[in-house]
XYZ file of C-alpha atoms in Angstrom:
448
model
C -86.466 50.873 -25.152
C -84.946 54.131 -26.761
C -83.931 53.547 -30.335
C -80.376 53.446 -31.227
C -81.160 56.691 -33.320
C -82.733 58.696 -30.593
C -79.881 58.162 -28.476
C -76.922 59.033 -30.890
C -79.374 61.848 -31.626
C -79.449 62.276 -27.467
C -75.870 61.960 -27.491
C -73.901 63.833 -29.735
C -76.531 67.040 -28.623
C -75.512 66.988 -25.218
C -71.436 66.122 -26.240
C -72.325 69.544 -28.797
C -74.216 71.507 -26.338
C -71.665 70.677 -22.905
C -68.543 72.049 -25.610
C -70.603 74.842 -26.383
C -71.416 75.909 -23.270
C -67.838 75.241 -21.792
C -66.273 77.039 -24.977
C -68.409 79.574 -23.694
C -67.579 80.013 -20.396
C -63.622 79.357 -21.347
C -64.297 82.165 -24.146
C -65.708 84.427 -21.322
C -63.075 84.297 -18.637
C -60.493 84.326 -20.721
C -61.605 87.581 -22.809
C -62.681 89.178 -18.435
C -59.191 88.337 -18.022
C -57.841 89.942 -21.056
C -60.032 92.861 -20.710
C -58.700 93.772 -17.047
C -55.060 93.270 -18.893
C -55.524 96.089 -21.266
C -56.975 98.105 -18.473
C -54.521 97.576 -15.758
C -51.373 97.703 -18.552
C -52.665 101.223 -19.923
C -52.897 102.557 -15.820
C -49.441 102.037 -15.643
C -48.437 103.398 -18.827
C -50.646 106.584 -17.716
C -48.481 106.687 -14.726
C -45.063 106.212 -15.804
C -46.735 109.646 -18.039
C -47.664 111.230 -14.907
C -44.794 110.582 -12.824
C -42.568 112.122 -15.608
C -44.908 114.448 -16.252
C -44.373 115.918 -12.565
C -41.876 117.896 -10.679
C -40.217 118.897 -7.835
C -40.392 123.112 -7.390
C -39.678 124.693 -3.722
C -40.286 121.802 -2.174
C -43.344 120.984 -3.684
C -44.616 118.410 -5.783
C -46.069 119.715 -9.360
C -47.840 118.081 -11.960
C -47.188 119.941 -15.429
C -50.418 119.327 -16.825
C -49.308 120.218 -20.715
C -47.802 117.022 -20.789
C -50.777 115.044 -20.654
C -53.192 113.264 -22.570
C -56.276 115.876 -23.537
C -58.578 113.005 -22.261
C -57.929 114.184 -18.007
C -59.209 117.762 -19.215
C -63.025 117.051 -19.703
C -64.948 116.877 -17.058
C -66.261 112.909 -16.302
C -63.948 111.790 -19.235
C -63.510 108.432 -17.913
C -59.238 108.676 -17.464
C -58.658 110.513 -13.891
C -55.310 111.082 -11.956
C -54.905 112.141 -8.438
C -51.819 113.112 -5.943
C -52.382 113.153 -2.606
C -49.466 115.062 -0.345
C -49.227 114.738 3.101
C -51.493 118.841 3.026
C -53.350 118.736 0.105
C -54.744 117.053 -3.214
C -54.120 117.201 -6.841
C -56.944 115.927 -9.055
C -57.022 115.694 -12.744
C -59.283 118.296 -14.444
C -61.971 115.005 -15.671
C -62.414 114.712 -11.471
C -64.122 118.029 -11.697
C -65.600 117.988 -8.268
C -65.441 114.765 -7.102
C -62.038 113.445 -5.296
C -60.994 109.772 -4.769
C -61.089 107.730 -1.547
C -57.944 106.872 -1.811
C -55.449 104.990 1.205
C -51.512 106.174 1.176
C -49.270 104.500 0.621
C -45.505 103.655 2.612
C -42.372 104.446 -0.324
C -42.303 101.955 -3.344
C -45.740 100.320 -2.439
C -48.455 99.908 -5.124
C -52.503 98.993 -4.425
C -54.770 98.195 -7.808
C -58.384 98.162 -7.070
C -61.850 98.453 -7.622
C -64.533 101.245 -6.518
C -67.758 103.727 -6.983
C -65.893 106.921 -9.322
C -67.584 109.741 -10.713
C -71.282 109.765 -11.689
C -71.146 106.225 -9.302
C -69.262 104.501 -11.975
C -67.606 101.380 -11.239
C -63.694 102.462 -11.732
C -60.509 100.485 -11.892
C -57.514 102.576 -9.559
C -53.717 102.440 -9.243
C -51.572 103.734 -7.098
C -48.458 104.079 -6.565
C -45.751 105.933 -3.669
C -43.798 108.562 -5.356
C -40.725 111.036 -3.416
C -38.265 113.548 -4.252
C -35.407 112.520 -3.933
C -33.486 113.784 -1.135
C -36.181 114.728 0.653
C -38.497 112.929 3.275
C -41.267 114.220 0.862
C -44.281 111.010 -0.369
C -46.649 111.291 -2.076
C -49.204 109.154 -3.154
C -50.214 108.979 -7.026
C -53.236 107.172 -8.256
C -54.601 106.738 -11.788
C -58.458 105.632 -12.810
C -60.460 104.680 -15.762
C -64.314 104.175 -16.091
C -64.913 100.795 -16.890
C -68.058 100.828 -18.111
C -66.670 101.993 -21.712
C -64.807 99.048 -21.572
C -67.615 96.612 -20.116
C -69.927 97.929 -22.677
C -67.224 96.690 -25.510
C -66.657 93.390 -23.481
C -70.516 92.780 -24.182
C -70.613 93.726 -27.470
C -68.132 90.989 -28.349
C -69.119 88.807 -26.458
C -72.825 88.629 -27.727
C -71.361 88.265 -31.110
C -69.240 85.636 -29.607
C -72.528 84.125 -27.533
C -74.856 84.764 -31.291
C -72.231 83.205 -33.421
C -72.070 79.987 -31.358
C -75.445 79.842 -30.661
C -76.134 79.432 -34.896
C -73.503 77.228 -34.701
C -74.653 75.133 -32.004
C -78.611 74.795 -33.957
C -76.224 74.326 -37.445
C -74.691 71.827 -35.683
C -77.709 70.289 -33.763
C -79.982 70.028 -37.481
C -76.573 68.549 -39.452
C -76.091 65.632 -36.637
C -80.147 65.115 -37.255
C -79.868 65.060 -41.568
C -76.990 63.219 -40.840
C -78.304 60.249 -38.339
C -81.800 60.321 -40.612
C -79.630 59.836 -43.564
C -77.302 57.375 -42.169
C -80.362 55.144 -40.801
C -82.083 55.354 -44.337
C -81.079 51.556 -45.299
C -82.088 50.828 -41.875
C -85.600 51.667 -42.378
C -85.744 50.224 -45.591
C -84.423 46.863 -43.805
C -87.033 47.099 -41.211
C -89.351 47.584 -44.474
C -88.359 44.601 -45.901
C -89.045 42.619 -42.609
C -92.214 44.142 -42.796
C -92.446 42.848 -46.434
C -91.218 39.408 -45.357
C -93.749 39.503 -42.075
C -96.616 40.295 -45.124
C -95.855 37.201 -47.419
C -94.718 39.801 -49.980
C -91.157 38.643 -50.614
C -89.473 35.477 -49.103
C -85.994 36.579 -48.316
C -84.056 39.829 -47.478
C -82.243 41.806 -50.325
C -78.979 42.631 -49.453
C -77.772 45.092 -52.423
C -79.379 47.937 -50.247
C -78.577 47.382 -47.151
C -75.491 48.540 -45.166
C -71.957 47.022 -45.208
C -72.788 46.819 -41.517
C -76.136 45.046 -41.486
C -75.292 42.496 -44.634
C -73.753 39.373 -42.098
C -77.193 39.464 -40.164
C -79.108 39.943 -43.456
C -76.998 36.757 -44.810
C -77.147 34.918 -41.395
C -80.873 35.709 -41.594
C -81.316 34.716 -44.939
C -80.026 31.321 -44.274
C -81.681 31.111 -41.592
C -84.634 31.246 -43.491
C -83.856 29.082 -46.030
C -83.281 26.545 -43.670
C -86.524 26.874 -41.588
C -88.516 26.815 -45.236
C -86.698 23.525 -46.113
C -87.868 22.065 -42.862
C -91.017 22.850 -43.415
C -91.465 21.908 -46.586
C -90.018 18.641 -45.480
C -92.114 18.350 -42.904
C -95.022 18.682 -44.700
C -93.733 16.395 -47.274
C -92.956 13.778 -45.053
C -96.757 14.249 -43.467
C -97.826 14.095 -46.612
C -96.318 11.107 -47.865
C -97.224 9.622 -44.396
C -100.885 9.813 -44.811
C -100.962 8.509 -48.000
C -98.721 5.329 -46.929
C -101.194 4.812 -44.102
C -104.328 4.983 -46.952
C -102.807 0.883 -48.124
C -102.084 -0.602 -44.483
C -105.932 1.004 -43.587
C -107.807 -0.617 -46.850
C -106.151 -3.895 -46.351
C -107.352 -3.886 -42.445
C -110.356 -2.476 -43.737
C -111.055 -5.935 -45.614
C -109.616 -7.941 -42.333
C -112.554 -6.008 -39.930
C -115.434 -7.231 -42.710
C -113.651 -10.586 -42.599
C -113.694 -10.490 -38.662
C -117.627 -9.338 -38.843
C -118.576 -12.462 -39.798
C -117.108 -14.414 -36.706
C -116.417 -12.028 -34.198
C -119.024 -8.958 -34.988
C -117.905 -7.114 -31.262
C -114.662 -7.060 -31.717
C -114.651 -6.407 -35.594
C -117.156 -2.963 -34.502
C -113.923 -2.436 -32.391
C -111.620 -2.033 -34.323
C -113.954 -0.691 -36.967
C -113.920 2.405 -34.701
C -110.468 2.430 -34.612
C -109.674 2.258 -37.732
C -112.112 5.420 -37.886
C -110.168 7.472 -35.915
C -107.420 6.521 -37.916
C -108.872 7.372 -40.894
C -109.980 10.203 -39.598
C -106.984 11.827 -38.436
C -105.116 11.502 -41.735
C -107.747 13.176 -43.203
C -107.517 15.296 -41.329
C -103.562 15.972 -41.758
C -104.111 15.619 -45.381
C -106.594 19.096 -45.164
C -104.027 21.080 -43.454
C -100.913 20.016 -45.859
C -103.270 21.495 -48.370
C -104.828 24.431 -46.469
C -101.518 25.742 -45.763
C -99.656 25.315 -48.908
C -96.779 27.542 -49.441
C -95.877 29.488 -47.023
C -93.033 31.727 -45.543
C -91.282 30.855 -42.395
C -91.360 34.100 -41.126
C -94.731 35.419 -42.444
C -97.630 36.539 -39.867
C -101.644 35.232 -41.021
C -102.958 38.497 -42.869
C -106.338 39.939 -42.639
C -108.659 39.176 -43.963
C -106.366 37.371 -47.039
C -105.404 34.277 -45.165
C -108.946 34.061 -43.846
C -110.452 34.061 -47.432
C -108.233 31.281 -48.538
C -109.264 29.238 -45.234
C -112.648 29.535 -46.531
C -112.378 29.366 -50.342
C -110.890 25.692 -49.101
C -113.253 24.195 -46.990
C -116.018 25.758 -49.291
C -114.697 23.041 -52.157
C -113.843 20.403 -49.049
C -117.660 20.589 -48.556
C -118.933 21.379 -51.532
C -121.649 18.942 -50.673
C -123.350 21.495 -48.150
C -124.002 25.645 -48.747
C -122.218 27.665 -46.263
C -122.549 31.286 -46.123
C -119.149 32.417 -44.092
C -118.733 35.973 -43.744
C -115.679 37.791 -42.321
C -116.523 40.666 -39.923
C -113.634 42.998 -39.151
C -115.196 45.553 -36.671
C -111.240 45.995 -35.395
C -109.967 46.715 -38.724
C -106.775 44.027 -37.722
C -104.088 43.868 -40.621
C -102.076 40.875 -38.720
C -102.763 37.831 -36.353
C -99.590 37.538 -34.281
C -98.834 34.000 -34.886
C -97.180 32.211 -37.352
C -99.067 31.593 -40.416
C -98.673 28.068 -40.708
C -99.546 27.533 -37.018
C -102.261 29.830 -37.566
C -103.678 28.238 -40.581
C -103.471 24.698 -38.946
C -105.274 26.972 -35.941
C -108.309 28.905 -37.778
C -108.143 26.273 -40.616
C -109.040 23.013 -37.280
C -111.836 25.628 -35.845
C -113.104 26.730 -39.599
C -113.321 22.746 -40.789
C -115.343 21.644 -37.190
C -117.721 24.731 -37.580
C -118.494 24.108 -41.823
C -118.486 20.242 -40.197
C -121.580 21.138 -38.636
C -123.234 24.365 -39.442
C -126.216 24.509 -41.339
C -125.693 26.774 -43.359
C -124.112 29.865 -41.649
C -120.137 30.430 -40.116
C -119.261 33.539 -38.909
C -115.395 34.689 -38.243
C -115.715 38.403 -35.794
C -112.957 40.061 -34.812
C -112.967 42.907 -32.284
C -111.614 44.999 -28.805
C -113.172 44.077 -25.969
C -113.204 46.457 -22.937
C -109.577 46.007 -22.322
C -108.253 46.713 -25.961
C -107.381 43.537 -25.811
C -107.476 41.757 -29.902
C -110.616 38.829 -29.711
C -111.510 35.986 -32.943
C -114.948 34.358 -32.681
C -115.655 32.083 -34.598
C -119.342 30.652 -34.824
C -121.491 28.489 -36.596
C -125.610 27.699 -36.986
C -124.775 24.332 -36.080
C -126.548 21.973 -32.984
C -123.923 23.170 -30.582
C -122.902 21.723 -27.373
C -124.577 20.648 -24.419
C -124.276 22.957 -21.355
C -122.829 20.575 -19.069
C -119.946 19.452 -22.247
C -118.478 22.804 -22.764
C -116.440 21.935 -19.788
C -114.919 18.938 -21.620
C -113.777 20.683 -24.175
C -110.961 23.185 -22.218
C -110.301 20.630 -19.389
C -106.435 20.506 -18.833
C -104.909 17.258 -19.561
C -108.121 15.990 -21.693
C -107.926 14.438 -25.009
C -110.292 16.507 -26.618
C -110.730 13.999 -30.127
C -112.243 11.587 -27.106
C -114.324 14.114 -24.476
C -117.288 15.400 -27.581
C -118.077 13.324 -30.323
C -117.227 15.139 -33.031
C -116.383 18.691 -31.802
C -113.496 17.048 -30.776
C -111.896 16.488 -34.165
C -108.810 18.321 -33.775
C -109.475 20.666 -31.033
C -106.531 18.808 -28.618
C -103.866 20.902 -31.497
C -106.317 24.132 -31.289
C -105.379 24.139 -27.599
C -102.242 22.918 -28.036
C -100.898 26.027 -30.236
C -103.229 28.081 -28.100
C -101.031 27.237 -25.185
C -97.424 27.749 -27.254
C -98.371 31.267 -28.566
C -100.382 32.463 -24.657
C -103.816 32.467 -26.162
C -106.870 32.373 -24.123
C -109.188 29.673 -25.637
C -113.034 30.141 -24.511
C -116.043 27.260 -25.753
C -119.542 28.974 -25.304
C -122.749 28.574 -27.085
C -122.954 31.051 -29.911
C -125.251 34.144 -29.089
C -126.121 35.085 -32.530
C -126.439 31.533 -34.169
C -127.290 28.267 -32.343
C -124.872 26.734 -32.698
C -121.014 26.660 -31.185
C -118.819 30.014 -30.829
C -115.241 29.749 -30.685
C -113.774 32.397 -28.811
C -109.862 33.483 -28.812
C -108.394 36.253 -26.745
C -104.834 37.120 -27.632
C -103.737 38.014 -24.124
C -99.510 38.300 -24.220
C -99.740 39.090 -28.229
C -101.091 42.288 -29.534
C -102.012 42.762 -33.089
C -100.665 45.343 -36.136
């Protein structure tokens, strides 16, 4: 989805461009109309001057050229007049050898039009029918002006206007980009703060550097973080208290089972198996509480930091064994798209299982497959799992801690977490080591 900043840039740029183009079109239309009106006004003035210079002598209409402007003297000067009489045509000297194609008008009629004139240039013409008083003599007087000079001036004026508008448009577009960049700078800071929060570098958003419009959202987010953090801490404490509280009843039951063994060995053995299962579950929950520690509710699992923390803790738990644990991050992964506490429980169970069965080596491999999907494989050099029992580890609806003794411990929780996040979980015997390999493929999430 397009960002708000990009959307604003496109909308504002589009509005400015449309406004500029519309303004140029309107300006060009108004300038052209003003140019045309100014020419018509000048031709009307020329008609008046020529009519004043026209007189009737011996029954003929004559034009006194001495009363006219000198613009009509040079050949093809751009200003012309022509008087069409019934029997002859009187032209200005500026027309030279060109005669205008004029339609004779009836009395008191006028006509305005454009046509080709001297040198095949466009000209604007204005005609009027005139006559001598007390006679039937009528004539058509036409004045004309070359449009090429005016159009050149028009093009220069419009060109200057166009250049100014383009410069202003470019300046406004640059201004929009700069203003939006500066305006969204605090949002970038919020984004950076969220990244730090996700990486676990901070535990809440600082509202001092956040714009007023986003402060309510940031405060609500901080409140949610506080609430979630307290809930996680409360759940962890309750889990620890419950696990510790079960130790005394378990010890009492252990004594009773030992006493029962004297009278009913079979019942005592069945009870002992159940007590061992409960004790293992309690130890596992206590280990999970120790591994997860104090975590931020918004943090994702970091690579390799959190894996190194898990390996360090498990080395202490399994201190009686000398395990060499290595992390092979081929894809240069920085974070895993899973809540850090869930990730620590997921990979903590898998690594604890690997440490339990490994002889001397445990490997954590991160890579991308042919579809560029992130994969994580945890392998050990233990005895492994028989081929026919591998299927039981991933059967839906089967309690994994009952399916395969030893390897099943904690794998039901692993399966639940993988299903919750949409991860693909597979078990197979390791190709590099002799033991079990657990393959997790992030089918519905992407790593960054």
